Coordinates of C-alpha atoms in Angstrom, one line a residue:
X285 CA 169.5 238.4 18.6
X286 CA 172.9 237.7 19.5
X287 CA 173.6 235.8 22.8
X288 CA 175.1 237.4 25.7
X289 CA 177.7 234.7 25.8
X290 CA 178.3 233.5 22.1
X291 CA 181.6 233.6 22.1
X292 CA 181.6 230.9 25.4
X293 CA 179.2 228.9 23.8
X294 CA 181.0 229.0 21.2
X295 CA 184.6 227.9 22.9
X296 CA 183.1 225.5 24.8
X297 CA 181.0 223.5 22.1
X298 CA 184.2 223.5 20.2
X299 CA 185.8 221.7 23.4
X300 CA 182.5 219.1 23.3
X301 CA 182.9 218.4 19.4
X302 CA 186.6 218.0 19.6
X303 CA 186.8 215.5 22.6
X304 CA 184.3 213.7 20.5
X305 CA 186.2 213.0 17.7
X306 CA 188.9 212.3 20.4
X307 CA 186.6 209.6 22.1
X308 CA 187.1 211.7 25.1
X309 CA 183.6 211.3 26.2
X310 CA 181.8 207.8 27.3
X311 CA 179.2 207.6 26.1
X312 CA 176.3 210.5 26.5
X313 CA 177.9 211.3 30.1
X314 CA 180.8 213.5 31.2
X315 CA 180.4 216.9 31.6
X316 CA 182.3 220.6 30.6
X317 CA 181.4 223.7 32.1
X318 CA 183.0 227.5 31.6
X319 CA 182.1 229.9 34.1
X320 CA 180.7 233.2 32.8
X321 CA 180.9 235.2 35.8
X322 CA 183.9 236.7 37.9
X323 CA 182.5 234.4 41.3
X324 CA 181.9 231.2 38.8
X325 CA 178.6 231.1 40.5
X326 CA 177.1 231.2 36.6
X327 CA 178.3 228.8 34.4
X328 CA 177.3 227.4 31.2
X329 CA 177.2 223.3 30.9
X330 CA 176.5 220.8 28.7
X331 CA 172.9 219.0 29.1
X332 CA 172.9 215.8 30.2
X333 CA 171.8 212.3 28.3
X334 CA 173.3 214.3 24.6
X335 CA 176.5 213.3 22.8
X336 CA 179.0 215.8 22.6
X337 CA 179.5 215.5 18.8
X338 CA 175.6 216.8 18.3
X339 CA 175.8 219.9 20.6
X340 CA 175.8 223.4 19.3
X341 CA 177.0 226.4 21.7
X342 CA 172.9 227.1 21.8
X343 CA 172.2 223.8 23.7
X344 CA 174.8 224.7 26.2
X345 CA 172.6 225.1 29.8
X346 CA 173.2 228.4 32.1
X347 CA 173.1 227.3 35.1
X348 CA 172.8 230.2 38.0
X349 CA 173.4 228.8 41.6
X350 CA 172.3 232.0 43.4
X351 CA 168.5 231.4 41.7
X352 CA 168.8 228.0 40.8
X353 CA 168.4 228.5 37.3
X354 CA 169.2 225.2 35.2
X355 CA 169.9 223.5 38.3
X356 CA 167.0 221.3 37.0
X357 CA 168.3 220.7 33.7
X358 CA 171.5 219.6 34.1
X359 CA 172.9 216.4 35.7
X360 CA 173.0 217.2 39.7
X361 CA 176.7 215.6 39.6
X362 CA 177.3 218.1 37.4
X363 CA 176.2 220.7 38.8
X364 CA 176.6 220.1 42.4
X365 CA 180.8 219.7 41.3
X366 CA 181.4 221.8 39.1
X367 CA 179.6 224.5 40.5
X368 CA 182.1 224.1 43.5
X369 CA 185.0 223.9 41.8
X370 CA 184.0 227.1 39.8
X371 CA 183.5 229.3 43.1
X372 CA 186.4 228.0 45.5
X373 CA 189.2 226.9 43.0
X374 CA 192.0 230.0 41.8
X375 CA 192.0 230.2 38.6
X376 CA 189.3 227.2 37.6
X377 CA 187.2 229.2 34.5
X378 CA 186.7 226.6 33.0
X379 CA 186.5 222.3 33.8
X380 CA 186.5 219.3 32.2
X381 CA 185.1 216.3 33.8
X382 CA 185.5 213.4 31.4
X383 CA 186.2 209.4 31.0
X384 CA 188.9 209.2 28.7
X385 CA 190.1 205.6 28.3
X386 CA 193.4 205.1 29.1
X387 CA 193.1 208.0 32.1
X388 CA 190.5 206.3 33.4
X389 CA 192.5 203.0 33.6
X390 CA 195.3 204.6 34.8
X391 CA 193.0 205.6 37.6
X392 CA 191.9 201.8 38.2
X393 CA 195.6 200.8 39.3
X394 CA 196.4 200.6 42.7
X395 CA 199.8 203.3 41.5
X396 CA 198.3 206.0 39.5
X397 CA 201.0 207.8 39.1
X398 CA 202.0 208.9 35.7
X399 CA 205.7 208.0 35.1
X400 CA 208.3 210.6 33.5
X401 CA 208.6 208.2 30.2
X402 CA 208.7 210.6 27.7
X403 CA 208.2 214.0 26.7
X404 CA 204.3 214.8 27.0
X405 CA 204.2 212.9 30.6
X406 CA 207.4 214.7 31.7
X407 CA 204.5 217.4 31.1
X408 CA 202.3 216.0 34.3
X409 CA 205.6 215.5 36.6
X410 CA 204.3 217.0 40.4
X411 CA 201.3 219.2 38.5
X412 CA 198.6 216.0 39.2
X413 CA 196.4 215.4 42.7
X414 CA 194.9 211.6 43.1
X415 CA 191.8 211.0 45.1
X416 CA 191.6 206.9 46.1
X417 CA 188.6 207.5 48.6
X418 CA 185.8 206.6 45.6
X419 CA 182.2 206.2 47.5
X420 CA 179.9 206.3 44.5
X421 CA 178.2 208.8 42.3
X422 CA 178.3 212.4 43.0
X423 CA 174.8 212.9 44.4
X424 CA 175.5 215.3 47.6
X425 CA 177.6 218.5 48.5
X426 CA 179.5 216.3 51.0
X427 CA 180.8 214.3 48.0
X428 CA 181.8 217.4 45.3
X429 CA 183.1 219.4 48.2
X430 CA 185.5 216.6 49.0
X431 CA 186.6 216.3 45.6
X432 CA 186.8 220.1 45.5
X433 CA 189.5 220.1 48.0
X434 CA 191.2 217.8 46.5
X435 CA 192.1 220.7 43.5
X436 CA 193.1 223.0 45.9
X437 CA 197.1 222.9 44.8
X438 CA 196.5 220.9 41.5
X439 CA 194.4 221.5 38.8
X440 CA 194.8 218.2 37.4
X441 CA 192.7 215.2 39.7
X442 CA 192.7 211.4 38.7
X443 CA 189.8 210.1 40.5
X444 CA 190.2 206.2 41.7
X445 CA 188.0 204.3 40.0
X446 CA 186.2 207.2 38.3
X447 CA 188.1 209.3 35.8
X448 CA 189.5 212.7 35.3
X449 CA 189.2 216.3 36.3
X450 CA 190.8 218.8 35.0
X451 CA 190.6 222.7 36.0
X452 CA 192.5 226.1 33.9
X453 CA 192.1 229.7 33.1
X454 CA 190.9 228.8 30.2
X455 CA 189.0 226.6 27.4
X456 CA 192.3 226.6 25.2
X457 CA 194.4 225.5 28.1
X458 CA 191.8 222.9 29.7
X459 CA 191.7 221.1 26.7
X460 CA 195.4 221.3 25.9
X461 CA 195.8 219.7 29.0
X462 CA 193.6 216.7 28.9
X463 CA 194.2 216.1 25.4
X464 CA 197.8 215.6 26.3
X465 CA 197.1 213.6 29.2
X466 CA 195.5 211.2 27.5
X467 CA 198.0 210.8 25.2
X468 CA 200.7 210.6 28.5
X469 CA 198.4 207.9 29.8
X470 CA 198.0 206.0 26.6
X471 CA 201.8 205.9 26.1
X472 CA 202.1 204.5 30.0
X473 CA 199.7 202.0 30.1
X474 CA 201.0 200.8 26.4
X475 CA 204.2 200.5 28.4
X476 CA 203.4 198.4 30.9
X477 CA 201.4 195.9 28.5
X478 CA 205.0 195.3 26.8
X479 CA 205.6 193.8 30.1
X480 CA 209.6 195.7 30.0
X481 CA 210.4 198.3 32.9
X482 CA 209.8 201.2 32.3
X483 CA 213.0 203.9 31.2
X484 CA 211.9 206.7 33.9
X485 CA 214.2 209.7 33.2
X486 CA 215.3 211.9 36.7
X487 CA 214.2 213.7 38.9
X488 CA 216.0 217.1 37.4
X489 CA 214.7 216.4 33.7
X490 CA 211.3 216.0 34.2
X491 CA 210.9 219.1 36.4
X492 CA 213.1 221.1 33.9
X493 CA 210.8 219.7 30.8
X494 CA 207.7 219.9 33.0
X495 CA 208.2 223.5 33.3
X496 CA 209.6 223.7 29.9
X497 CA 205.8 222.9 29.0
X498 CA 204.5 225.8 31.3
X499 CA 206.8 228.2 29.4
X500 CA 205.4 227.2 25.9
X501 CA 201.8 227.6 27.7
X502 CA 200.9 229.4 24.6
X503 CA 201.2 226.6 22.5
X504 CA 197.5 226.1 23.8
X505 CA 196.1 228.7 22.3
X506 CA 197.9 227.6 19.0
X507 CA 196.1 224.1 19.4
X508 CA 192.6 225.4 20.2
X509 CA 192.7 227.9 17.6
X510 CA 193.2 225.3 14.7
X511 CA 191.0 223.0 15.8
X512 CA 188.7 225.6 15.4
X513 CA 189.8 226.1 12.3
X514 CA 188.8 222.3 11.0
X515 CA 185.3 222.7 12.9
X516 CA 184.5 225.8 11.0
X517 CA 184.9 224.2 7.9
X518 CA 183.5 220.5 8.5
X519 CA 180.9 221.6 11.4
X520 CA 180.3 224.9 11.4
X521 CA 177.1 224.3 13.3
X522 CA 178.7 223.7 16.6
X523 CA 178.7 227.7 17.5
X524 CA 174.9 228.3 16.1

């Protein structure tokens, strides 16, 4: 029998393999979710304590808040956030919460910001929110709600001393926009290691080639659809 929600098992174990071949995930932590009702009070997650690159769209958890179903099989960070951001955030369908490497040191430095030094982090210019309020694991409401609101006008958040979380409409978009945001980060943080100050371009470019990027949104759907494409033919498993 077919699954009710194949094809977001499907989408979202492609999301899982991909940003493990992309080293996206540290080690068998981080978590993805992609809501599969209009109220994003159902959502489908990944288990915890399981590497990204062994998942298949059946190992995916369905978690329901309004019954508590799953609630005890997936990570209660997990859960308690992204079942937040999944009810109160516009437009959050789907959200990656991950470790990259060079994100995540980004988020270590006292400035976070991420620069307008070329064109992919022109692509980040004013869309990013930064929380430097870190208290520990996420292990109450208090904690997820905070962080919550903190995606209210962004859906991109680099947490201080924790990582990244990043919110969209949908799979193909949220993992457009991480993957490219590591790659901003790795390009900034390269920088400053030459020691040289960094060639920011102005104001007016990077808000023309920042919404340049929005235009081309579709280019998203592009991305996703030929990483696909690989996975079907050198993992096909990941949507069993």
């Amino acid at each position: 029998m077919v699954d009710q929600y194949y094809r977001e098992r499907s989408d979202l174990a492609a999301v899982l393999r991909w940003a493990a071949r992309e080293d996206l995930q540290e080690a068998a932590g981080n978590h993805c979710s992609l809501s599969v009702s209009d109220s994003g009070d159902k959502f489908l997650i990944n288990p915890d304590g399981r590497y990204f690159s062994t998942l298949k769209g059946s190992d995916l958890i369905l978690v329901d808040l309004n019954d508590h179903t799953g609630t005890d099989q997936a990570n209660i960070s997990a859960w308690l956030l992204h079942g937040q951001i999944l009810q109160k955030v516009e437009k959050a369908k789907c959200v990656l919460h991950l470790h990259p490497k060079y994100t995540t040191v980004l988020a270590t430095l006292v400035d976070s910001t991420i620069y307008p030094i070329d064109q992919v982090s022109m692509r980040f210019y004013g869309r990013v929110a930064f929380d430097s309020e870190f208290s520990g694991m996420i292990v109450d409401q208090t904690e997820a709600d905070r962080l919550c609101d903190k995606l209210t006008e962004k859906q991109i958040l680099i947490m201080g001393n924790h990582g990244v979380t990043v919110v969209a409409p949908t799979v193909a978009l949220a993992f457009d926009e991480i993957y490219h945001l590591e790659r901003a980060c790795e390009t900034l943080v390269t920088a400053y290691m030459t020691g040289q100050a960094l060639k920011v371009v102005s104001e007016e470019i990077a808000n023309r080639t920042s919404q340049d990027w929005q235009n081309f949104s579709y280019s998203a759907d592009l991305h996703f659809s030929e990483l696909r494409k690989v996975l079907d033919i050198e993992e096909p498993d990941y949507s069993d």
